[in-house]
Short mmCIF file of the C-alpha atoms (twelve columns), coordinates in Angstrom:
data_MODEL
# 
_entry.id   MODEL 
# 
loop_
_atom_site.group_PDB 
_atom_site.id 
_atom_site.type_symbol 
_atom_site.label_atom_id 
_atom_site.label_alt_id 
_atom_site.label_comp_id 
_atom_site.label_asym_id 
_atom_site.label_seq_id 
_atom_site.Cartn_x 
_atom_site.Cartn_y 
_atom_site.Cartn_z 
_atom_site.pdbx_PDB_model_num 
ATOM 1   C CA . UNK A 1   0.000   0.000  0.000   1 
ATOM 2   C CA . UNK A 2   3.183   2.363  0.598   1 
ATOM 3   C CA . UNK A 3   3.370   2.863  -3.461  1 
ATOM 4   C CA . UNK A 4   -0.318  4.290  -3.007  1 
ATOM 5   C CA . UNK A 5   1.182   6.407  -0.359  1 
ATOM 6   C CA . UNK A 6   2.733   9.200  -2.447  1 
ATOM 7   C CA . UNK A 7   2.961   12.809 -3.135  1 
ATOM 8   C CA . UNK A 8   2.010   12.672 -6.613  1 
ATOM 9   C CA . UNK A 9   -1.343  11.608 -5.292  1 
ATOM 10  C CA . UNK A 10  -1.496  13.756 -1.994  1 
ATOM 11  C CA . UNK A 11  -1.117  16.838 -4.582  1 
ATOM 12  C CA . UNK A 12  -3.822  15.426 -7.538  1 
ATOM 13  C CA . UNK A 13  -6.642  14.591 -4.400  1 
ATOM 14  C CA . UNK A 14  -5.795  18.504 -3.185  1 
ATOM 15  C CA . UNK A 15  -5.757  19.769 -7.031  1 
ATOM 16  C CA . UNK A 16  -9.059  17.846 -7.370  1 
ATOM 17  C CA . UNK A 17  -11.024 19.127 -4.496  1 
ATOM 18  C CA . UNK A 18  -9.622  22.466 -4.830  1 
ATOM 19  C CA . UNK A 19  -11.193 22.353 -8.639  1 
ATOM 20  C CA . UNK A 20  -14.630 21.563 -7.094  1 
ATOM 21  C CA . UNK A 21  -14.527 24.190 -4.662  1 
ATOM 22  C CA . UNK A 22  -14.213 26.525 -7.666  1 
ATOM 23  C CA . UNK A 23  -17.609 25.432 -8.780  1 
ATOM 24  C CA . UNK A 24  -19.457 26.036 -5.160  1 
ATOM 25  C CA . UNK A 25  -19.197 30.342 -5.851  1 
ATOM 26  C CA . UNK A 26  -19.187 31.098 -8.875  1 
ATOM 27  C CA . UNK A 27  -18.124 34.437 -9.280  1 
ATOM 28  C CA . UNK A 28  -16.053 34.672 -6.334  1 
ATOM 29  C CA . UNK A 29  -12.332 35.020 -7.428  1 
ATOM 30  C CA . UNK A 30  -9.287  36.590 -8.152  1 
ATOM 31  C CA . UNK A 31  -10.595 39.491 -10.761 1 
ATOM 32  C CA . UNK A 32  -7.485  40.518 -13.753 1 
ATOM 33  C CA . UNK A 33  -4.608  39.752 -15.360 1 
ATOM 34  C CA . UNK A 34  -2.068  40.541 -12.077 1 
ATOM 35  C CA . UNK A 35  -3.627  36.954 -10.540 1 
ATOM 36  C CA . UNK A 36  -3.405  34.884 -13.800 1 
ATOM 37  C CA . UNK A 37  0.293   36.250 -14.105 1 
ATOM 38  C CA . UNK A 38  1.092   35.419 -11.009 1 
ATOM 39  C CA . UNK A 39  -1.400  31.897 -11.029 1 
ATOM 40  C CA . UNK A 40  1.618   31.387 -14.469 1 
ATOM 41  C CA . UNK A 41  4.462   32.134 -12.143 1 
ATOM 42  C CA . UNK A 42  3.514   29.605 -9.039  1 
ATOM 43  C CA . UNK A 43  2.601   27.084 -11.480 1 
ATOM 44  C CA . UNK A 44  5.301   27.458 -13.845 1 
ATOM 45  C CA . UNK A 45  7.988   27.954 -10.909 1 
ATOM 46  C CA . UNK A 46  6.636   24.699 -8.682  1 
ATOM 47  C CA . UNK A 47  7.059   22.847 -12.400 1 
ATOM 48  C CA . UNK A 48  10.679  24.021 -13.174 1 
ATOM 49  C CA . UNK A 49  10.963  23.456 -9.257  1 
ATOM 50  C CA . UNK A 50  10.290  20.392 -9.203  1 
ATOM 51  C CA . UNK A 51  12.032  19.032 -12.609 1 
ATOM 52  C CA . UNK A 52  15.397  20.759 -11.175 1 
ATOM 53  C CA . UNK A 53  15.165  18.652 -8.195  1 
ATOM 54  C CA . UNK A 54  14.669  15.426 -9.805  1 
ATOM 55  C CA . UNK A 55  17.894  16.506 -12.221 1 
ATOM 56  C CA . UNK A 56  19.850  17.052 -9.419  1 
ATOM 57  C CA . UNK A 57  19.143  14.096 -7.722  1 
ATOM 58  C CA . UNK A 58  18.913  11.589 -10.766 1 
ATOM 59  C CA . UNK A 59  22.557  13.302 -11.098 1 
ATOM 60  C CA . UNK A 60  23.643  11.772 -7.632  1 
ATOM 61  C CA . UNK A 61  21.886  8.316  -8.436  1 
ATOM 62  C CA . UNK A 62  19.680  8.809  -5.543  1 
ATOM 63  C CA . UNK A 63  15.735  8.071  -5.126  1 
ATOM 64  C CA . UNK A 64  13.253  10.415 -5.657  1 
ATOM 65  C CA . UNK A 65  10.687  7.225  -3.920  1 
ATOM 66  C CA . UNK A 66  9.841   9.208  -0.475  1 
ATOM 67  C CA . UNK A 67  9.663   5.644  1.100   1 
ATOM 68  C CA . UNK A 68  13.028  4.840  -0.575  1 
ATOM 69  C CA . UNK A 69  16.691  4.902  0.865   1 
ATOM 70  C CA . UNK A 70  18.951  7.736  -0.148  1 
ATOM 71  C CA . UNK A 71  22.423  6.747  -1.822  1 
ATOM 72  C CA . UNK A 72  23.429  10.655 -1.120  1 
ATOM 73  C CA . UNK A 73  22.516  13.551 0.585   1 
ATOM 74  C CA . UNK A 74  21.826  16.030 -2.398  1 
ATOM 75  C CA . UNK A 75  23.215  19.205 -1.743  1 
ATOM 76  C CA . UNK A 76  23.533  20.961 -4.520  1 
ATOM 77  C CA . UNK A 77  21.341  22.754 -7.548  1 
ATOM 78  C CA . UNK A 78  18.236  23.606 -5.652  1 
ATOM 79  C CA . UNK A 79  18.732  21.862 -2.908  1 
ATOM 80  C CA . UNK A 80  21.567  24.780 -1.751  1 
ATOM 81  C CA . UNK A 81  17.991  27.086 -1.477  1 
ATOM 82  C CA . UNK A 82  15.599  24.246 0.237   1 
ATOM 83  C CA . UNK A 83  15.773  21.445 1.714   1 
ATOM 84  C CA . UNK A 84  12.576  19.894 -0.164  1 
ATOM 85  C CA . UNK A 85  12.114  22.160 -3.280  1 
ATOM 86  C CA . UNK A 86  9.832   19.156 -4.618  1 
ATOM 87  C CA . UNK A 87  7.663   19.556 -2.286  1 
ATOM 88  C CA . UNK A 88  7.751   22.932 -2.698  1 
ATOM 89  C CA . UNK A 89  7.229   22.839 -5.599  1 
ATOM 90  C CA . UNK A 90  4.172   20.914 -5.559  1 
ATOM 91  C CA . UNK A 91  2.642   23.392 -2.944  1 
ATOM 92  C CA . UNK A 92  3.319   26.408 -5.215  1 
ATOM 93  C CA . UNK A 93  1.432   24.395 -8.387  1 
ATOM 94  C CA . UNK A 94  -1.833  23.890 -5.737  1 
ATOM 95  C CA . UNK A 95  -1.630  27.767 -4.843  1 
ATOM 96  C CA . UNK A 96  -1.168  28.673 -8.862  1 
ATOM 97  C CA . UNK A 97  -4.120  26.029 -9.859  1 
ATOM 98  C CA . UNK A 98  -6.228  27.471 -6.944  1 
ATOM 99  C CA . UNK A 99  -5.746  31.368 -8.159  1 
ATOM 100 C CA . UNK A 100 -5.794  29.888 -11.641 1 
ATOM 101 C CA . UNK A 101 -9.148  28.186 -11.041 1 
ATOM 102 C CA . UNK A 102 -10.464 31.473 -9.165  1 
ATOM 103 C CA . UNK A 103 -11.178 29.162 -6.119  1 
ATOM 104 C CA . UNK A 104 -11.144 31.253 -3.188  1 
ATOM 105 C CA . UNK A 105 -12.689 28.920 -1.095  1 
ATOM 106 C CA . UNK A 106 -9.830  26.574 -1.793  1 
ATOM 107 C CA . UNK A 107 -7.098  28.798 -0.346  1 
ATOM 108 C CA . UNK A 108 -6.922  26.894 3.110   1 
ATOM 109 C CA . UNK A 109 -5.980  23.774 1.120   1 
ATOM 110 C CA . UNK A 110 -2.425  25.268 0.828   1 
ATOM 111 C CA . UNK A 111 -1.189  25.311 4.486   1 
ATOM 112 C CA . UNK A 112 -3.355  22.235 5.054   1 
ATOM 113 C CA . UNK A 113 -1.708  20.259 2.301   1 
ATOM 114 C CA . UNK A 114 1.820   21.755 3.857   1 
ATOM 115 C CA . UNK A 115 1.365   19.986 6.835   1 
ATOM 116 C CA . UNK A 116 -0.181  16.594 5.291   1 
ATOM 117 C CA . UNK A 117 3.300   16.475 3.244   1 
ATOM 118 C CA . UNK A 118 5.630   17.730 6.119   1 
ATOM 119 C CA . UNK A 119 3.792   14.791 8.297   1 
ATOM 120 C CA . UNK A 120 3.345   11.930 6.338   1 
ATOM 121 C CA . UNK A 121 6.687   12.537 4.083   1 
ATOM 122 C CA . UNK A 122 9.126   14.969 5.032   1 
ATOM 123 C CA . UNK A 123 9.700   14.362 8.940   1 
ATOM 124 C CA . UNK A 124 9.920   10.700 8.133   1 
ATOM 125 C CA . UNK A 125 12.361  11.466 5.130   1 
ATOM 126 C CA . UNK A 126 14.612  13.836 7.373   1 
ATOM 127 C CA . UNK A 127 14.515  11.447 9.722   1 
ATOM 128 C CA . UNK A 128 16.045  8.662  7.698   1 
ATOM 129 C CA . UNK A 129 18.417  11.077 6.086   1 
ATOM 130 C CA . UNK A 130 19.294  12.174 10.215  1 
ATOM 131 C CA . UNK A 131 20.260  8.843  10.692  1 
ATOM 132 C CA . UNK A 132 22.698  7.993  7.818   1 
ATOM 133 C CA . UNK A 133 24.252  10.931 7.088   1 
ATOM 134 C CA . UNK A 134 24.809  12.301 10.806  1 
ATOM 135 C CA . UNK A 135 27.068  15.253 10.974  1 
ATOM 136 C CA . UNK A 136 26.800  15.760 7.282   1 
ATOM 137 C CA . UNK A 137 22.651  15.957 7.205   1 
ATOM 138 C CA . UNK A 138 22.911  17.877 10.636  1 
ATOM 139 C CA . UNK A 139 25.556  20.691 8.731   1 
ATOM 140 C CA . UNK A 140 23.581  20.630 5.934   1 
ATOM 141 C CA . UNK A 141 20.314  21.835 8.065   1 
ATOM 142 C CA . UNK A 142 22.046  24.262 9.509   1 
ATOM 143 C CA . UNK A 143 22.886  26.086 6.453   1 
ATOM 144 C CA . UNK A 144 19.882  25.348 4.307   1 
ATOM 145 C CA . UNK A 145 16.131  25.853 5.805   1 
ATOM 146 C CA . UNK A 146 13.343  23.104 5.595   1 
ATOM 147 C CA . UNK A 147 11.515  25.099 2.960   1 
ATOM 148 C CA . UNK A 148 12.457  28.257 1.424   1 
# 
């Protein structure tokens, strides 16, 4: 069941009711061009996020599996910025989509789908990573934050 337990679909359940919630008030959105520019900028920046992060750790023949065991501690690329620009990345895409979509009422999905992903993936992931890299993964927090 762990293969079932992934981002991917964390994000396309959150994308999914946030595009119903668009449909509940009509009408009730993000009026002009400034909010579908900057709806283009989240989504386009959690893409190019997210395909930079996969580079860089395809590049150090490590797993991009959440569940999985890292072969290195990526620290470079994106990773010098955040310590889980994917995941970033996927949040930024949900708050693009949701201006995008003009759901307002969808806006609390963001944070809430923050902490789903810092809970079910990331504190397990840094925990793993805590644990075999040591000294290394701790220096490596202390110069690079958990998100941005």
């Amino acid at each position: 069941m762990k293969w079932l337990d992934v981002p991917p679909l964390w994000l396309a359940a959150f994308l999914f009711l946030a595009w119903r919630l668009s449909f509940l008030m009509p009408g009730l959105g993000f009026p002009g061009p400034v909010f579908d520019l900057l709806a283009g900028f989240l989504v386009g920046g959690g893409l190019l996020l997210m395909v930079l992060a996969v580079q860089q750790m395809r590049r150090h023949k490590t797993t991009v599996n959440p569940h999985g065991d890292s072969e290195a501690l990526v620290q470079t690329g994106v990773f010098k910025r955040s310590r889980n620009p994917i995941y970033l990345g996927d949040t930024l895409l949900l708050a693009g989509l949701i201006l995008w979509w003009d759901a307002v009422l969808a806006l609390p999905l963001v944070p809430v789908f923050l902490w789903v992903i810092e809970r079910r993936f990331v504190l397990p992931e840094e925990d793993r990573l805590r644990r075999k890299f040591r000294k290394q993964y701790a220096a490596y927090c202390n110069k690079v934050r958990r998100w941005v």
